[in-house]
Amino acid sequence: MSELKRRLIEDQALRDAALDLFKADLGFIRTDLKEKGLGARVADRLGDGTREMLDDSIDYAEENKGKVAAALAAVVLWFARGPIMDGVHHLLGDDDDDAEPGDARGRSVRD
């Protein structure tokens, strides 16, 4: 038998073995998907990722309590900035007495 024919037979045997392996893997995947659907798998993955992120967040918050408290205080102050500034203006006497009746910025209700 020539060298070329021997290599061809070996290559065909490797190809057939790879095809059998692929078919077996495909069969396992199909069986696995029948037992548990794709949607359930995606939901499990998302749930696992969410749990890991939550655990990491809790660990970070426990290690950096001061930074987390400062960030929360900054958020609260940001959302309360309007009433706080109105109170400061009122305390300093910067009220616009000559402004038309309207909102706190002195604009008319008609605008």
Tab-separated table of C-alpha atoms in Angstrom:
chain	number	residue	atom	x	y	z
A	1	MET	CA	0.000	0.000	0.000
A	2	SER	CA	1.339	3.364	-0.922
A	3	GLU	CA	2.016	6.081	1.627
A	4	LEU	CA	-0.675	8.319	0.152
A	5	LYS	CA	-3.354	5.608	0.387
A	6	ARG	CA	-2.382	4.826	4.012
A	7	ARG	CA	-2.659	8.528	4.987
A	8	LEU	CA	-6.035	8.770	3.249
A	9	ILE	CA	-7.367	5.823	5.236
A	10	GLU	CA	-6.053	7.330	8.511
A	11	ASP	CA	-7.589	10.701	7.699
A	12	GLN	CA	-10.950	9.110	6.896
A	13	ALA	CA	-10.850	7.211	10.183
A	14	LEU	CA	-10.109	10.447	12.086
A	15	ARG	CA	-12.951	12.189	10.248
A	16	ASP	CA	-15.372	9.401	11.084
A	17	ALA	CA	-14.305	9.430	14.752
A	18	ALA	CA	-14.780	13.202	14.932
A	19	LEU	CA	-18.234	12.886	13.333
A	20	ASP	CA	-19.236	10.177	15.829
A	21	LEU	CA	-18.034	12.379	18.703
A	22	PHE	CA	-19.991	15.353	17.339
A	23	LYS	CA	-23.159	13.260	16.980
A	24	ALA	CA	-22.780	11.956	20.538
A	25	ASP	CA	-22.334	15.515	21.891
A	26	LEU	CA	-25.352	16.678	19.903
A	27	GLY	CA	-27.397	13.833	21.353
A	28	PHE	CA	-26.359	14.794	24.904
A	29	ILE	CA	-27.307	18.417	24.264
A	30	ARG	CA	-30.721	17.465	22.865
A	31	THR	CA	-31.420	15.181	25.818
A	32	ASP	CA	-30.290	17.859	28.235
A	33	LEU	CA	-32.523	20.471	26.573
A	34	LYS	CA	-35.509	18.129	26.764
A	35	GLU	CA	-34.991	17.760	30.518
A	36	LYS	CA	-34.584	21.483	31.097
A	37	GLY	CA	-35.621	24.037	28.491
A	38	LEU	CA	-33.553	26.867	27.137
A	39	GLY	CA	-35.648	29.520	28.913
A	40	ALA	CA	-35.136	27.842	32.276
A	41	ARG	CA	-31.395	27.661	31.653
A	42	VAL	CA	-31.225	31.370	30.782
A	43	ALA	CA	-33.241	32.241	33.889
A	44	ASP	CA	-30.901	30.142	36.051
A	45	ARG	CA	-27.845	31.828	34.561
A	46	LEU	CA	-29.304	35.289	35.121
A	47	GLY	CA	-30.312	34.362	38.652
A	48	ASP	CA	-26.839	33.050	39.413
A	49	GLY	CA	-25.231	36.178	37.989
A	50	THR	CA	-27.557	38.395	39.992
A	51	ARG	CA	-26.809	36.517	43.211
A	52	GLU	CA	-23.070	36.812	42.602
A	53	MET	CA	-23.353	40.543	41.898
A	54	LEU	CA	-25.460	41.040	45.029
A	55	ASP	CA	-22.927	39.122	47.136
A	56	ASP	CA	-20.090	41.219	45.710
A	57	SER	CA	-22.035	44.418	46.411
A	58	ILE	CA	-22.674	43.394	50.006
A	59	ASP	CA	-19.008	42.556	50.491
A	60	TYR	CA	-17.985	45.939	49.058
A	61	ALA	CA	-20.495	47.784	51.240
A	62	GLU	CA	-19.243	46.003	54.359
A	63	GLU	CA	-15.627	46.840	53.531
A	64	ASN	CA	-16.335	50.480	52.587
A	65	LYS	CA	-19.079	51.674	54.929
A	66	GLY	CA	-17.888	55.288	54.893
A	67	LYS	CA	-17.827	55.547	51.103
A	68	VAL	CA	-21.270	53.981	50.794
A	69	ALA	CA	-22.687	56.327	53.458
A	70	ALA	CA	-21.157	59.349	51.716
A	71	ALA	CA	-22.608	58.274	48.380
A	72	LEU	CA	-26.066	57.798	49.886
A	73	ALA	CA	-25.857	61.187	51.588
A	74	ALA	CA	-24.843	62.791	48.284
A	75	VAL	CA	-27.839	61.222	46.524
A	76	VAL	CA	-30.233	62.401	49.246
A	77	LEU	CA	-28.787	65.920	49.150
A	78	TRP	CA	-28.998	65.990	45.360
A	79	PHE	CA	-32.690	65.153	45.362
A	80	ALA	CA	-33.368	67.599	48.215
A	81	ARG	CA	-31.340	70.449	46.730
A	82	GLY	CA	-34.368	72.534	45.730
A	83	PRO	CA	-35.986	72.735	49.168
A	84	ILE	CA	-32.576	73.172	50.815
A	85	MET	CA	-31.703	76.105	48.538
A	86	ASP	CA	-35.142	77.658	49.137
A	87	GLY	CA	-34.544	77.401	52.891
A	88	VAL	CA	-31.092	78.969	52.604
A	89	HIS	CA	-32.476	81.848	50.516
A	90	HIS	CA	-35.245	82.345	53.054
A	91	LEU	CA	-32.763	82.387	55.972
A	92	LEU	CA	-30.481	84.869	54.204
A	93	GLY	CA	-33.364	87.133	53.289
A	94	ASP	CA	-32.842	86.799	49.552
A	95	ASP	CA	-36.562	86.407	48.897
A	96	ASP	CA	-37.726	88.212	45.785
A	97	ASP	CA	-40.453	90.468	47.194
A	98	ASP	CA	-40.968	92.220	43.863
A	99	ALA	CA	-41.463	89.002	41.875
A	100	GLU	CA	-44.855	88.133	40.490
A	101	PRO	CA	-46.820	85.482	42.258
A	102	GLY	CA	-45.802	82.175	40.819
A	103	ASP	CA	-43.231	79.529	41.414
A	104	ALA	CA	-40.127	79.802	43.613
A	105	ARG	CA	-37.971	81.139	40.760
A	106	GLY	CA	-40.067	84.273	40.387
A	107	ARG	CA	-41.699	83.305	37.110
A	108	SER	CA	-45.280	84.122	36.604
A	109	VAL	CA	-47.853	81.378	36.663
A	110	ARG	CA	-48.919	82.617	33.219
A	111	ASP	CA	-45.453	81.926	31.663
